[in-house]
Short mmCIF file of C-alpha atoms in Angstrom, two decimals:
data_model
loop_
_atom_site.label_atom_id
_atom_site.label_comp_id
_atom_site.label_asym_id
_atom_site.label_seq_id
_atom_site.Cartn_x
_atom_site.Cartn_y
_atom_site.Cartn_z
CA GLN A 8 48.24 -49.94 90.60
CA VAL A 9 49.57 -52.80 88.37
CA GLN A 10 50.87 -56.21 89.91
CA LEU A 11 53.49 -57.95 88.00
CA ALA A 12 54.30 -61.69 88.42
CA ASP A 13 57.49 -63.08 86.79
CA SER A 14 57.95 -66.58 86.03
CA GLY A 15 59.59 -69.02 83.73
CA GLY A 16 63.43 -68.75 85.22
CA GLY A 17 65.64 -71.85 85.57
CA LEU A 18 68.74 -73.49 84.76
CA VAL A 19 69.92 -73.90 81.31
CA GLN A 20 73.04 -74.89 79.56
CA ALA A 21 74.90 -72.42 77.69
CA GLY A 22 73.51 -72.23 74.00
CA GLY A 23 69.91 -73.24 75.22
CA SER A 24 66.74 -71.36 75.39
CA LEU A 25 64.10 -69.99 77.90
CA ARG A 26 60.73 -68.09 77.99
CA LEU A 27 60.06 -65.69 80.60
CA SER A 28 56.64 -64.58 81.39
CA CYS A 29 55.31 -61.61 83.24
CA ALA A 30 51.58 -61.78 84.25
CA ALA A 31 50.05 -58.29 84.88
CA SER A 32 46.80 -57.50 87.00
CA GLY A 33 45.49 -54.27 88.16
CA ARG A 34 44.95 -51.26 86.00
CA THR A 35 44.99 -51.27 82.30
CA PHE A 36 47.81 -53.28 81.03
CA ILE A 37 47.60 -52.34 77.34
CA SER A 38 48.73 -48.59 78.00
CA TYR A 39 51.99 -49.42 79.48
CA THR A 40 55.38 -50.00 78.08
CA MET A 41 56.71 -53.26 79.34
CA GLY A 42 60.47 -53.71 79.74
CA TRP A 43 62.86 -56.37 81.07
CA PHE A 44 65.78 -55.78 83.26
CA ARG A 45 68.26 -58.08 85.08
CA GLN A 46 70.50 -57.92 87.84
CA ALA A 47 73.48 -60.19 88.57
CA PRO A 48 75.48 -60.70 91.97
CA GLY A 49 77.31 -57.87 93.09
CA LYS A 50 75.94 -55.72 89.82
CA GLU A 51 73.45 -53.14 89.37
CA ARG A 52 70.01 -53.95 87.95
CA GLY A 53 70.66 -53.24 84.04
CA PHE A 54 68.24 -52.95 80.97
CA VAL A 55 67.50 -55.93 78.83
CA GLY A 56 64.47 -54.80 76.59
CA CYS A 57 61.22 -53.28 76.36
CA ILE A 58 58.26 -53.19 73.93
CA SER A 59 55.73 -50.53 73.48
CA TRP A 60 52.08 -50.14 74.49
CA SER A 61 51.07 -50.68 70.95
CA GLY A 62 52.95 -54.14 70.56
CA GLY A 63 55.42 -52.75 67.92
CA PRO A 64 58.37 -50.95 68.61
CA THR A 65 60.95 -52.60 70.87
CA LEU A 66 64.03 -51.51 72.29
CA TYR A 67 66.90 -53.87 73.30
CA ALA A 68 70.56 -53.60 75.02
CA ASP A 69 73.30 -54.50 72.70
CA SER A 70 74.19 -57.31 74.51
CA VAL A 71 71.24 -59.09 73.99
CA LYS A 72 70.12 -58.08 70.35
CA GLY A 73 69.49 -60.84 68.18
CA ARG A 74 69.18 -63.26 70.91
CA PHE A 75 66.18 -61.95 72.93
CA THR A 76 62.92 -61.37 71.88
CA ILE A 77 60.09 -59.56 73.68
CA SER A 78 56.47 -60.23 72.93
CA ARG A 79 53.13 -59.60 74.57
CA ASP A 80 49.67 -60.67 74.59
CA ASP A 81 47.36 -57.95 75.92
CA ALA A 82 44.34 -60.18 75.61
CA LYS A 83 46.09 -62.21 78.57
CA ASN A 84 47.92 -59.24 79.95
CA THR A 85 51.32 -61.21 79.41
CA VAL A 86 54.63 -60.05 78.43
CA TYR A 87 57.07 -62.61 77.14
CA LEU A 88 61.07 -62.74 77.19
CA GLN A 89 62.47 -65.07 74.73
CA MET A 90 65.98 -65.78 75.24
CA ASN A 91 68.02 -67.90 72.92
CA SER A 92 71.66 -68.96 72.58
CA LEU A 93 72.02 -68.10 76.32
CA LYS A 94 75.38 -67.42 77.54
CA PRO A 95 77.02 -67.91 81.24
CA GLU A 96 76.98 -63.85 81.43
CA ASP A 97 73.28 -63.88 81.06
CA THR A 98 72.87 -65.46 84.58
CA ALA A 99 70.74 -62.94 86.55
CA VAL A 100 67.58 -62.33 88.29
CA TYR A 101 65.29 -61.15 85.69
CA TYR A 102 62.57 -58.66 86.31
CA CYS A 103 59.70 -57.16 84.33
CA ALA A 104 58.45 -53.80 84.50
CA ALA A 105 55.46 -51.39 83.50
CA GLY A 106 56.07 -47.73 82.61
CA ALA A 107 53.85 -45.27 81.16
CA LYS A 108 56.44 -43.04 79.38
CA GLY A 109 57.08 -45.06 76.39
CA LEU A 110 60.30 -47.11 75.34
CA SER A 111 62.95 -46.51 77.74
CA SER A 112 66.04 -48.21 78.84
CA THR A 113 66.14 -46.10 82.34
CA ARG A 114 64.93 -47.88 85.64
CA LEU A 115 63.27 -44.45 86.65
CA SER A 116 60.82 -44.66 83.65
CA TYR A 117 59.28 -47.61 85.13
CA ASP A 118 56.81 -47.48 88.01
CA TYR A 119 55.86 -51.29 88.64
CA TRP A 120 58.08 -54.38 89.10
CA GLY A 121 57.72 -57.76 89.45
CA GLN A 122 59.27 -59.88 92.21
CA GLY A 123 62.00 -61.34 89.87
CA THR A 124 62.59 -64.69 88.35
CA GLN A 125 66.15 -66.50 88.58
CA VAL A 126 68.08 -67.66 85.34
CA THR A 127 71.13 -69.42 85.50
CA VAL A 128 73.18 -70.34 82.64
CA SER A 129 75.77 -73.02 82.89
CA SER A 130 78.78 -73.42 80.65
#
């Protein structure tokens, strides 16, 4: 089992930045691909990005490429989502997730989920 705790959400103006954190506990964190997803009201949970277990390769949704960056600190069992140039359409609940199947944009590839953290971007 892996337990994930998301944090760092809040209210920010368009063009601003936020950094989300996801602290993991339980089974070996280092062996999991870590992903971020988001869900806006009335919409399905969608892929934001992920980082491989090795901390090298990453994958991002087109909508966030060049603005969002995922990193991980395996010594702290923590993964981060740095969000820059935020837009109102980035408003959503953001969830981190852990999976053992490598880089993937598919929700089913992830076995463990955080509780979510709200990000609101005002125009």
